[in-house]
Coordinates of C-alpha atoms and ligand atoms in Angstrom, one line a residue:
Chain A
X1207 CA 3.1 -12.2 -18.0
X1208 CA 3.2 -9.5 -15.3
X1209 CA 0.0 -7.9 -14.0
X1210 CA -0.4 -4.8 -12.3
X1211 CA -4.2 -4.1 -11.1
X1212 CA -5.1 -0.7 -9.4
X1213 CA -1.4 -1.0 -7.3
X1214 CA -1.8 1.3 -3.9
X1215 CA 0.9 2.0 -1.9
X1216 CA 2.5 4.3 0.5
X1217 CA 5.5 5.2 2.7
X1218 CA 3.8 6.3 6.2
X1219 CA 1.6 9.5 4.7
X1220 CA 3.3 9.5 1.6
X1221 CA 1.3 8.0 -1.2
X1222 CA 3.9 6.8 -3.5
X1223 CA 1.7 4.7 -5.8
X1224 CA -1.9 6.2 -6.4
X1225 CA -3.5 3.2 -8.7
X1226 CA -1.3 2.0 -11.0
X1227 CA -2.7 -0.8 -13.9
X1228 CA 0.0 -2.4 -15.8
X1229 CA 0.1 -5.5 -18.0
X1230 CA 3.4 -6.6 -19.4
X1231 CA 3.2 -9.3 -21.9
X1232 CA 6.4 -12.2 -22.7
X1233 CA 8.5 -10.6 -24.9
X1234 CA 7.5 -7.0 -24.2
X1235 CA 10.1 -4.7 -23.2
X1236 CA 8.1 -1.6 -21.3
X1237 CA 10.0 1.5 -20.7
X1238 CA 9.1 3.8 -17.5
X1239 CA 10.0 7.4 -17.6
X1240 CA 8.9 10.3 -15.2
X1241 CA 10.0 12.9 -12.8
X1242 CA 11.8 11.7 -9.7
X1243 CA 9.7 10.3 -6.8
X1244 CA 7.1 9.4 -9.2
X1245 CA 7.3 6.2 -7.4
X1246 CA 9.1 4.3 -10.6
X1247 CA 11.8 2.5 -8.3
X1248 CA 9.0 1.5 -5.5
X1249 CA 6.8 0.0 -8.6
X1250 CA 9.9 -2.3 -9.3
X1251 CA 10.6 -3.0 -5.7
X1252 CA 6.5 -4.2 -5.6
X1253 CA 7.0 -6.4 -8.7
X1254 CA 9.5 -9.5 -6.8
X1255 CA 7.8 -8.4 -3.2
X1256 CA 10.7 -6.3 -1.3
X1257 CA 8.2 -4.0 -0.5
X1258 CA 4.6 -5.0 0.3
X1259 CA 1.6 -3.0 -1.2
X1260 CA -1.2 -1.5 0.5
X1261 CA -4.1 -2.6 -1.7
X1262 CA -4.2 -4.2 -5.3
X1263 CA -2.6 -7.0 -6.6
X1264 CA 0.5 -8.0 -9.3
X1265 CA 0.6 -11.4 -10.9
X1266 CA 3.7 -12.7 -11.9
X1267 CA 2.4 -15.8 -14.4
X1268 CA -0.8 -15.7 -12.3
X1269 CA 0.8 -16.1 -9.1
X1270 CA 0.3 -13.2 -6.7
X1271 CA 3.5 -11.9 -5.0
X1272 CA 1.8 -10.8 -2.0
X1273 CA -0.5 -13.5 -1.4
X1274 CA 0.9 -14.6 2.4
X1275 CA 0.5 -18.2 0.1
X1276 CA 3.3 -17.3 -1.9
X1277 CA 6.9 -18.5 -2.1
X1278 CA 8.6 -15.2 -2.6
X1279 CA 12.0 -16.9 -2.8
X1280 CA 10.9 -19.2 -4.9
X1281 CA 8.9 -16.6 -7.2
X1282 CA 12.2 -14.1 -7.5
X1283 CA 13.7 -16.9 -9.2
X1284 CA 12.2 -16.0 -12.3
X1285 CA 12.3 -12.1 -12.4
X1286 CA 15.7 -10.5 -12.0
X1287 CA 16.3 -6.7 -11.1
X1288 CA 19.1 -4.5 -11.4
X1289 CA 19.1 -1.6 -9.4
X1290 CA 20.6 2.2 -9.7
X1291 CA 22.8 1.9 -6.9
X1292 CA 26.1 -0.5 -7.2
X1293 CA 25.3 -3.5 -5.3
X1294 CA 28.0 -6.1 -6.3
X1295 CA 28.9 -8.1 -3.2
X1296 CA 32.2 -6.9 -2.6
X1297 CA 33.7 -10.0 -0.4
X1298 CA 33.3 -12.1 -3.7
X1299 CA 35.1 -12.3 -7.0
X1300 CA 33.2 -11.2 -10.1
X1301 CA 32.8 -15.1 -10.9
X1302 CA 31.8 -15.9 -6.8
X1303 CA 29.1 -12.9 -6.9
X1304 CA 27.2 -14.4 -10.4
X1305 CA 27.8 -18.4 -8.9
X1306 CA 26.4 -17.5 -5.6
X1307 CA 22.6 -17.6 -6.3
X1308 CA 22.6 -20.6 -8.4
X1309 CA 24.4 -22.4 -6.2
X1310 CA 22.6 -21.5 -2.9
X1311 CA 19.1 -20.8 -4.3
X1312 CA 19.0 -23.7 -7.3
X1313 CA 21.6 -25.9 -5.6
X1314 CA 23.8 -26.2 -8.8
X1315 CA 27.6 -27.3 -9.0
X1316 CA 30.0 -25.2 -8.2
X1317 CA 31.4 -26.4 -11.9
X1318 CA 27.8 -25.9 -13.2
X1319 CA 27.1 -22.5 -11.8
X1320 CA 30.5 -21.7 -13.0
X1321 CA 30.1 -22.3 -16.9
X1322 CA 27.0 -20.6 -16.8
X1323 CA 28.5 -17.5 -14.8
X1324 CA 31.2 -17.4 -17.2
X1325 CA 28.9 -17.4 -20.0
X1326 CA 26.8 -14.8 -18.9
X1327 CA 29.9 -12.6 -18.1
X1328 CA 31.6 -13.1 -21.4
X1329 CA 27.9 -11.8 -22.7
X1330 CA 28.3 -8.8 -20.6
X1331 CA 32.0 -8.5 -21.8
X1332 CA 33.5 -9.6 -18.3
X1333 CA 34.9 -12.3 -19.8
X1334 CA 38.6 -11.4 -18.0
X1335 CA 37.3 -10.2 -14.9
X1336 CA 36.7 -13.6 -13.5
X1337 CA 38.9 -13.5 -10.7
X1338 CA 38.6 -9.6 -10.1
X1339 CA 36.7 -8.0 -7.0
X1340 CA 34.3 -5.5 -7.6
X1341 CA 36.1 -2.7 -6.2
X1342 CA 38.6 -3.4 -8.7
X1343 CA 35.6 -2.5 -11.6
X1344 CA 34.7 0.5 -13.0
X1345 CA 31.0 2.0 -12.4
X1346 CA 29.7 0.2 -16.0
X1347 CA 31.8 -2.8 -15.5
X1348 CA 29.7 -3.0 -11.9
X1349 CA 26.5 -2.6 -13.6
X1350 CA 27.0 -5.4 -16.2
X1351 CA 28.5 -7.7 -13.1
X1352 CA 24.8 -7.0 -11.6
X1353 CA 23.2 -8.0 -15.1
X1354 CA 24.6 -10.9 -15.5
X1355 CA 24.2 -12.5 -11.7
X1356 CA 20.6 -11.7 -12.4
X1357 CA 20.7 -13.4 -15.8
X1358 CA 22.7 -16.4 -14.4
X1359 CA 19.3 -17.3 -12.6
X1360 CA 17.7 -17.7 -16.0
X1361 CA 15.0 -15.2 -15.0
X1362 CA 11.9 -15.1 -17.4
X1363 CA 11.8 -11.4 -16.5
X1364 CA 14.1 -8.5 -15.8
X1365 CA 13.4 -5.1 -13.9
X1366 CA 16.0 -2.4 -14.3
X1367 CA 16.3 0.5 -12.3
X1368 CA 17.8 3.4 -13.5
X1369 CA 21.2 1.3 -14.0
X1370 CA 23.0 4.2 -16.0
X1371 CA 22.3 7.2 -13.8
X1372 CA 25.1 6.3 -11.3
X1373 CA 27.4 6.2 -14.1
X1374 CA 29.8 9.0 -15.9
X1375 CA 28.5 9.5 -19.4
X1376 CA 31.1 7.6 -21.0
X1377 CA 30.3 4.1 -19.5
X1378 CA 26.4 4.6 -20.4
X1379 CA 26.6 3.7 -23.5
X1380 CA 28.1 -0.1 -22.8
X1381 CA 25.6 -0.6 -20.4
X1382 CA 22.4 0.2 -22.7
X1383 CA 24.3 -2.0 -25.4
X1384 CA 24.0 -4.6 -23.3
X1385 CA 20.8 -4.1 -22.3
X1386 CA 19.6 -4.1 -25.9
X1387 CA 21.1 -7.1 -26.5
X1388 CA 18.6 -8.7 -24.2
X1389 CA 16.0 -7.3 -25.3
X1390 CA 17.0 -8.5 -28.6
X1391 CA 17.2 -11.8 -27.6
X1392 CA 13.6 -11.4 -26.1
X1393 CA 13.9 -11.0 -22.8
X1394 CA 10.6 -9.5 -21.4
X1395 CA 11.8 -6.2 -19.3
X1396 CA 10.7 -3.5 -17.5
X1397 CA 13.3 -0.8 -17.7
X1398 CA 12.9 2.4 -15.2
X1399 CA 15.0 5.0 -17.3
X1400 CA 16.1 8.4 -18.1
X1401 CA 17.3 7.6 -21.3
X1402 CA 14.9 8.6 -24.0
X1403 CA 17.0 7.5 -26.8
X1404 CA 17.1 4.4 -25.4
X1405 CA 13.3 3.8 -24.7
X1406 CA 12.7 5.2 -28.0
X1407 CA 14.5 2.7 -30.1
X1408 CA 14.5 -0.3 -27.4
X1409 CA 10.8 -0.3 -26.1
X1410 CA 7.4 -1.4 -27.0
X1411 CA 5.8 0.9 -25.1
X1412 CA 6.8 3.8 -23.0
X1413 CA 5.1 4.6 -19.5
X1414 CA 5.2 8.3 -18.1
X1415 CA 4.9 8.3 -14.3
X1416 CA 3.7 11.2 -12.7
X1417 CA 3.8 11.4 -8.9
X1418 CA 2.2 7.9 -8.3
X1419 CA -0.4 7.7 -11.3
X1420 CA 0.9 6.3 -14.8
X1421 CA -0.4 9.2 -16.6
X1422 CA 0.4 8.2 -20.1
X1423 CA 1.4 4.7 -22.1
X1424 CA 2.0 4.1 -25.8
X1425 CA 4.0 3.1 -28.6
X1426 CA 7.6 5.3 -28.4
X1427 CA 6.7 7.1 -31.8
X1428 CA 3.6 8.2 -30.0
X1429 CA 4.8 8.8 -26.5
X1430 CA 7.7 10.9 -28.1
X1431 CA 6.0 12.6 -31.0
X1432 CA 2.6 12.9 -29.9
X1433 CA 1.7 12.4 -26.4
X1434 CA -1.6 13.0 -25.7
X1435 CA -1.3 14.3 -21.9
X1436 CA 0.5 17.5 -21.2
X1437 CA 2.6 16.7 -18.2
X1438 CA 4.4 14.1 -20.5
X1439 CA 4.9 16.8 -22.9
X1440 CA 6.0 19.1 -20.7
X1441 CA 8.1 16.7 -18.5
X1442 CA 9.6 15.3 -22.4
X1443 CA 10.8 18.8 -23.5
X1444 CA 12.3 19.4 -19.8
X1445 CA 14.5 16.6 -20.3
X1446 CA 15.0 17.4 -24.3
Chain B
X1078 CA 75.0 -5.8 38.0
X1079 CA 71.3 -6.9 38.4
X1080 CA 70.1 -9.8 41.4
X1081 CA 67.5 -11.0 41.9
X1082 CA 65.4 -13.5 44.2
X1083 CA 62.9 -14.4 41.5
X1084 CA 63.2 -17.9 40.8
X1085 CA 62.2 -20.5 38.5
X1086 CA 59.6 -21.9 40.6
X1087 CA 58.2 -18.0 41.3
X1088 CA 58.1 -17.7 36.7
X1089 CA 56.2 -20.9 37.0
X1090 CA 54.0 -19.3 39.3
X1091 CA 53.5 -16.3 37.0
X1092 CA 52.7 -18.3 34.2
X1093 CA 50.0 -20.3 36.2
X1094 CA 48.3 -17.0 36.8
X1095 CA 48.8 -16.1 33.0
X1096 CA 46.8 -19.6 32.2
X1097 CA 44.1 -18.8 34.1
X1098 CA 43.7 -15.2 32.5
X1099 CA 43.5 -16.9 29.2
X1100 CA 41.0 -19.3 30.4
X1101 CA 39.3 -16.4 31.6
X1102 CA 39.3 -14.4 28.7
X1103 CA 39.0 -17.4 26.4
X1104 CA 35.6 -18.2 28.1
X1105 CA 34.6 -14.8 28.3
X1106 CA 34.7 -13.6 25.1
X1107 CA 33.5 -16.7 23.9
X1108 CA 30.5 -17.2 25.6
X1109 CA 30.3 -13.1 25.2
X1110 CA 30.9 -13.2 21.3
X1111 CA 28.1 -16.1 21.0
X1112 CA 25.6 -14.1 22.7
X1113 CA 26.9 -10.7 21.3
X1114 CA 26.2 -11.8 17.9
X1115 CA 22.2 -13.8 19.1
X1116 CA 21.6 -10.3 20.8
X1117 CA 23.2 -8.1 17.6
X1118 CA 21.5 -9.8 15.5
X1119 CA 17.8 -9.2 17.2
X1120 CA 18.6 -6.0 17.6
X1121 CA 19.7 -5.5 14.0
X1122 CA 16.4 -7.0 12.8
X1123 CA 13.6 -6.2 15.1
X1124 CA 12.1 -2.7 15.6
X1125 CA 14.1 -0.7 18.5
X1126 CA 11.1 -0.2 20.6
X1127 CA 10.5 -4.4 20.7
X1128 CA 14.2 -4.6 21.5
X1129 CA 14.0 -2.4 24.6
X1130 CA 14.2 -4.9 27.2
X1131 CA 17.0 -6.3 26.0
X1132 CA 18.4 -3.0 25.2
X1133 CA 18.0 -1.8 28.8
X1134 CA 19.2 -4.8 30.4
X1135 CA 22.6 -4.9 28.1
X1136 CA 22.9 -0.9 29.1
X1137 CA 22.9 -1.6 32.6
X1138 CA 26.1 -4.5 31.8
X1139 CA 27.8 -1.8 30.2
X1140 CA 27.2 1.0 32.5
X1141 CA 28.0 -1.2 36.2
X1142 CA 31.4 -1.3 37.2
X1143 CA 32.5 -4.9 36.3
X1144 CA 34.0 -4.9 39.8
X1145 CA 30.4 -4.2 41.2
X1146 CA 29.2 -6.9 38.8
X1147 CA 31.1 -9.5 40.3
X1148 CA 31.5 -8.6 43.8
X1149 CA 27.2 -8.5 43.5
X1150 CA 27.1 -11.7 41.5
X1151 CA 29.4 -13.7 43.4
X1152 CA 27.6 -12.6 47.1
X1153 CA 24.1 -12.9 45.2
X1154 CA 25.4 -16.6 43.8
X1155 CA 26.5 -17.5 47.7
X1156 CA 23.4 -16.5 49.3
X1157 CA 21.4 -18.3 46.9
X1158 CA 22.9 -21.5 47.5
X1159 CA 23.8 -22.0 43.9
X1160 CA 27.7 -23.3 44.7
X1161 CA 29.3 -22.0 41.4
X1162 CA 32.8 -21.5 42.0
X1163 CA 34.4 -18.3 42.0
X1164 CA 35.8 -18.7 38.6
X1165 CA 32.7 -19.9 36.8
X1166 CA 30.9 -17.1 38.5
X1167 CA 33.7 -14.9 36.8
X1168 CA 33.4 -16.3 33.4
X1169 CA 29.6 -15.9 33.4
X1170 CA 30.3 -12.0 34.6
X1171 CA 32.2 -11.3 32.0
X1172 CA 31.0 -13.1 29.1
X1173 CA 27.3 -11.2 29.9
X1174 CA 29.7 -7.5 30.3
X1175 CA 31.5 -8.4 26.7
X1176 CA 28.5 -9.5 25.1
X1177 CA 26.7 -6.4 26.3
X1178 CA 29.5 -4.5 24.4
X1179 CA 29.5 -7.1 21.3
X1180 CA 25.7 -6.7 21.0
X1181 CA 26.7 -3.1 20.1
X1182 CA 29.4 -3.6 17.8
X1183 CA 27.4 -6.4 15.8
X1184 CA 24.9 -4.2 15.4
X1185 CA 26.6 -1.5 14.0
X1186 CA 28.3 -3.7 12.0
X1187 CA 25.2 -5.1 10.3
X1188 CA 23.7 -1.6 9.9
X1189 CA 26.8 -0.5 8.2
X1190 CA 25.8 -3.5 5.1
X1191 CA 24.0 -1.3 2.8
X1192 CA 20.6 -1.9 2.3
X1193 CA 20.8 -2.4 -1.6
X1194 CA 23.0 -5.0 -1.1
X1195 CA 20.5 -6.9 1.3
X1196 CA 18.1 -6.3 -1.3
X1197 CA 19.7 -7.4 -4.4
X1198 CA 20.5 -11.0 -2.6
X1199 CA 17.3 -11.2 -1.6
X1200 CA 15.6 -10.2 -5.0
X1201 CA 18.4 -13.0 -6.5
X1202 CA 16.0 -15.9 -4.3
X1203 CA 18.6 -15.9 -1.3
X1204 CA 16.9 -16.8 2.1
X1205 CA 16.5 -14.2 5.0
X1206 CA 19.6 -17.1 6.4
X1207 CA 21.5 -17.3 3.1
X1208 CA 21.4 -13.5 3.2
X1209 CA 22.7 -13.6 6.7
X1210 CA 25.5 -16.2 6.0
X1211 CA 26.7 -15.1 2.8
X1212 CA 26.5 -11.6 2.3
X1213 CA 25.6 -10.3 5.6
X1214 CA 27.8 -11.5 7.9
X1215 CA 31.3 -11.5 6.0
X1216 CA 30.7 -7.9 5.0
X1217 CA 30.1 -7.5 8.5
X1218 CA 32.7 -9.2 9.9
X1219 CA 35.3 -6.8 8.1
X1220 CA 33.5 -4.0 10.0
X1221 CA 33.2 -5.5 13.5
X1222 CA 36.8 -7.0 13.8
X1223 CA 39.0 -4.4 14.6
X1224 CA 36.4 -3.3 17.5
X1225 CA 36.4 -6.8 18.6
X1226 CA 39.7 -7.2 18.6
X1227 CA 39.9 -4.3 20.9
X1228 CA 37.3 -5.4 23.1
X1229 CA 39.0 -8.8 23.5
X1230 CA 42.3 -7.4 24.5
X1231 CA 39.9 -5.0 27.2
X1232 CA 38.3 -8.1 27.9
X1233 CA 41.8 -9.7 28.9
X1234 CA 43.0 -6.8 31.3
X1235 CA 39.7 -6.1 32.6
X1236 CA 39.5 -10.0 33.5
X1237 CA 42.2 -8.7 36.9
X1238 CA 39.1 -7.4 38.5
X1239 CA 38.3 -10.9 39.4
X1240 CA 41.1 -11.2 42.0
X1241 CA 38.5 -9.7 44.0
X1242 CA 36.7 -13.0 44.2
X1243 CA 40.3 -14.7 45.7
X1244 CA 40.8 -16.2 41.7
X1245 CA 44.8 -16.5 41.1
X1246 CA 45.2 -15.1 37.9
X1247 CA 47.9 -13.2 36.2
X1248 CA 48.1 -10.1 38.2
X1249 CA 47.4 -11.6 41.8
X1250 CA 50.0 -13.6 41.2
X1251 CA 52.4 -10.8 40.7
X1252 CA 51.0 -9.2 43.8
X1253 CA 52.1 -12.7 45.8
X1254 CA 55.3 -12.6 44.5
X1255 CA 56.1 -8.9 44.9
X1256 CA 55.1 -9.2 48.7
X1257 CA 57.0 -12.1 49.6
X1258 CA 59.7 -11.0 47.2
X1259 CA 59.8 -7.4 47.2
X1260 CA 61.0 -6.0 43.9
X1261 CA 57.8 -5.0 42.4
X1262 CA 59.5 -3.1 39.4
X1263 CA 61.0 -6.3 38.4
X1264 CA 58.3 -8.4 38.6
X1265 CA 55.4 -5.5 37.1
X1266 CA 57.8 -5.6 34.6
X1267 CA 57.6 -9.7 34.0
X1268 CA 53.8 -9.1 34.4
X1269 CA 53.4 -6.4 31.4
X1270 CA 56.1 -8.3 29.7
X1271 CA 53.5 -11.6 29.9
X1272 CA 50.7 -9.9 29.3
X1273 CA 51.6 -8.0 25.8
X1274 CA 52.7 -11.7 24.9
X1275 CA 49.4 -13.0 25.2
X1276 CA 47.7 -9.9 23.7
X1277 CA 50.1 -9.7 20.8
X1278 CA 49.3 -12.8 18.4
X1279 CA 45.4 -11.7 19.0
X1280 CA 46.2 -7.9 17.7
X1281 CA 49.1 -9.6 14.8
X1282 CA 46.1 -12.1 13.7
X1283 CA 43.6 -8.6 13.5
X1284 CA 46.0 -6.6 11.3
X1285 CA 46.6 -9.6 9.0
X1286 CA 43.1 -10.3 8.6
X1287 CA 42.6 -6.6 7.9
X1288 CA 45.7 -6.3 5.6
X1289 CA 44.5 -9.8 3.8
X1290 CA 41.1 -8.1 3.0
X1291 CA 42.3 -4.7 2.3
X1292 CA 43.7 -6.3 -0.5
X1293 CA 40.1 -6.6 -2.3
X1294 CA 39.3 -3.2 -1.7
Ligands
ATP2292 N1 11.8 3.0 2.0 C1 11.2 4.2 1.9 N2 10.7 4.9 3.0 C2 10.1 6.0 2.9 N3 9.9 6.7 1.7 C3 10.4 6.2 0.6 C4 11.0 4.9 0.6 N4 11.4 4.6 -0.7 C5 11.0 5.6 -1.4 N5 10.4 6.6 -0.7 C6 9.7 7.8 -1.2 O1 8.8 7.5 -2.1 C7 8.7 8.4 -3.2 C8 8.9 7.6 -4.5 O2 10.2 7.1 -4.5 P1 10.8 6.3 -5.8 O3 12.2 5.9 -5.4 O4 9.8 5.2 -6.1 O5 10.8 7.4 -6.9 P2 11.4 7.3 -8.3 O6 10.3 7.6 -9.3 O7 12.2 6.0 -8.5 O8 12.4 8.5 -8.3 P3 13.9 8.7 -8.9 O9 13.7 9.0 -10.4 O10 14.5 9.8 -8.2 O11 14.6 7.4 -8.7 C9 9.8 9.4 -2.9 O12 9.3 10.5 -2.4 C10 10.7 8.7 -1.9 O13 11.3 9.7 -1.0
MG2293 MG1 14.3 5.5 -8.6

């Protein structure tokens, strides 16, 4: 379970996050939609501690990520994010960039962290890209790379940021497959998108962020047909 | 048809001098690389204003003539008693004026690894070290070599200044031989001549690299 109580933060005078309570349950797959720098990426970027928070706390199964107590390395072992940008590690092989982490952070075989790379990537259809480097991939084919290094750490959760809007409209689509794949399988996510079809069908809820406060969250069917607070109506037909 | 006095004895000579400009360079850049990448690395991590000391003290490396460097450290070594040799004297001279410059290229090199990259091997579990190791340095490594190259082969013709300090390396050598000899086109010649063969594997071993990793891209 992820917990997100009264979350402050802020860039220098900016006030990126102004309060934010969020509690994702296992299983749940939460959708977070809004206008841009509504602080959706910097709420993710809180979640596995890259950035530190001014005041609140989150709870990742009741451990607090920025407790000074906390193992952060240890703790990001279990929640895997996928961000907007391409961020494949482009002196490794598709098979090298999805072994890395379990062999230097769980200490697995190379032959271990292999099969379970190589399952992971025939999940995300990369199953012949083994030996490819990333440059060599297309935008989509980059983004499900990035998926499955993150799932070959058998996280319990999985933030993604955005991971279609870098992409040209015809490679969305395999990406969302994919991602809807997990969340059949049951994967409990957090997925920052501007997709609507997607968090319609996909999510559990739907969160509307609006310039650092989560102004609205709901079942889709009542986010999208009748949300209750006008700047989600009014940001939903501007993206209609 | 061509004569000349040069003899064998006189190439041996040469290649003596050569020896020691590759011990030269060889400790230099060493000893300069090794402190290059500490210094790079601090500077890389660590807010600029906290790295102003060593900022300012690197400038004034790279801003000194080297021949001022080593004339100064070689009379301040003498009066203080400390009886390094002229060469080690040397060495240390220009290992501190190559790091100065490798601090810089380091740097830039690690700055130039985006910062979602950094992030995404961190967020994977990845120590601050691992991070370093794997990810960091390789991707900056393909950045900083051509400039390293280059400052190596500087390095290696910028070690002549230390003739100053009465050190019989390549180019004093040539400067014995031409005034006892006196056919100083011949023998610059030789010099160049011995000089490109010791720069040239170091350049050949950059472009492969380069080529080799191009490859990826
Ligand atoms: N590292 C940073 N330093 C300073 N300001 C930042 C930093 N990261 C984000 N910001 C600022 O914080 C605000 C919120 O950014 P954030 O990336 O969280 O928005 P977002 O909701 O993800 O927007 P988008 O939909 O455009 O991705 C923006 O104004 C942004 O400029
Ligand atoms: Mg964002």
């Amino acid at each position: 379970m992820i917990e997100i109580e009264n979350v402050h933060k802020s860039f220098g005078a900016l006030k990126v996050l102004k309060g934010i309570d969020l509690t994702v349950a296992k299983g749940e797959v939460v959708s977070v939609i809004g206008g841009s720098g509504s602080g959706k990426s910097t709420l993710l970027t809180c979640i596995n501690g890259l950035e530190p928070i001014d005041s609140g706390r989150i709870l990742v199964d009741g451990t607090e990520v920025h407790a000074k107590s906390t193992d952060l390395n240890k703790l990001r072992r279990k929640i895997g994010i996928v961000f907007q940008q391409f961020n494949a590690f482009p002196h490794l092989t598709v098979l090298e960039n999805v072994t890395l982490a379990p062999r230097k952070v769980k200490g697995m075989s190379k032959s271990d962290a292999e099969e379970i790379a190589v399952k992971h990537l025939n999940h995300v259809g990369l199953g012949d890209k083994l030996k490819v480097y990333p440059s060599r991939l297309s935008g989509g084919q980059q983004q499900r790379m990035a998926i499955a290094r993150a799932l070959a750490m058998s996280p319990d959760y999985m933030l993604f940021d955005e991971v279609t809007s870098a992409l040209d409209p015809q490679l969305v689509g395999e990406v969302l497959d994919t991602l809807k794949l997990l969340a059949d399988e049951g994967m409990t996510m957090i997925c920052v998108t501007h997709e609507m079809g997607f968090a319609r069908d996909v999510s559990n809820r739907v969160a509307f962020f609006d310039q650092g406060v989560m102004a609205e969250i709901g079942p889709p069917e009542q986010i999208f047909g009748d949300a209750k607070n006008e700047a989600t109506r009014k940001f939903l037909s501007s993206v209609r | 048809m061509f004569e000349t006095d040069l003899s064998l004895n006189d190439l041996m000579f040469l290649a003596k001098g050569a020896g020691v400009t590759l011990a030269i360079t060889f400790f230099a850049v060493t000893g300069g690389t090794l402190m290059g990448l500490l210094f790079g690395v601090i500077r890389a991590q660590i807010k600029p204003w906290m790295a102003l000391p060593l900022t300012f003290v690197l400038d004034i490396f790279r801003s000194v003539p080297l021949l001022i460097q080593l004339i100064l450290a070689n009379a301040f070594q003498a009066i203080a008693g400390f009886g390094i040799s002229p060469f080690v004297t040397s060495c240390i001279v220009l290992a501190l004026y190559t790091s100065a410059y490798c601090t810089e290229i380091v740097r830039g090199a690690i700055e130039a690894v985006p910062m979602v990259t950094r992030r995404a091997a961190r967020s994977l579990g990845l120590t601050w070290g691992q991070d370093m190791t794997q990810i960091v340095f390789p991707m900056a490594l393909r950045v900083a070599l051509p400039s390293w190259i280059g400052l190596t082969l500087g390095v290696m013709k910028d070690s002549a200044l230390v003739l100053w300090l009465g050190i019989f390396e390549l180019l004093k050598s040539s400067q014995v031989l031409i005034t006892r000899l006196q056919e100083p086109m011949f023998i610059l010649l030789i010099t160049g001549a011995i000089y490109f063969m010791l720069s040239f594997p170091i350049a050949r071993l950059g472009g492969r690299l380069e080529r080799k990793w191009k490859e990826n891209d």
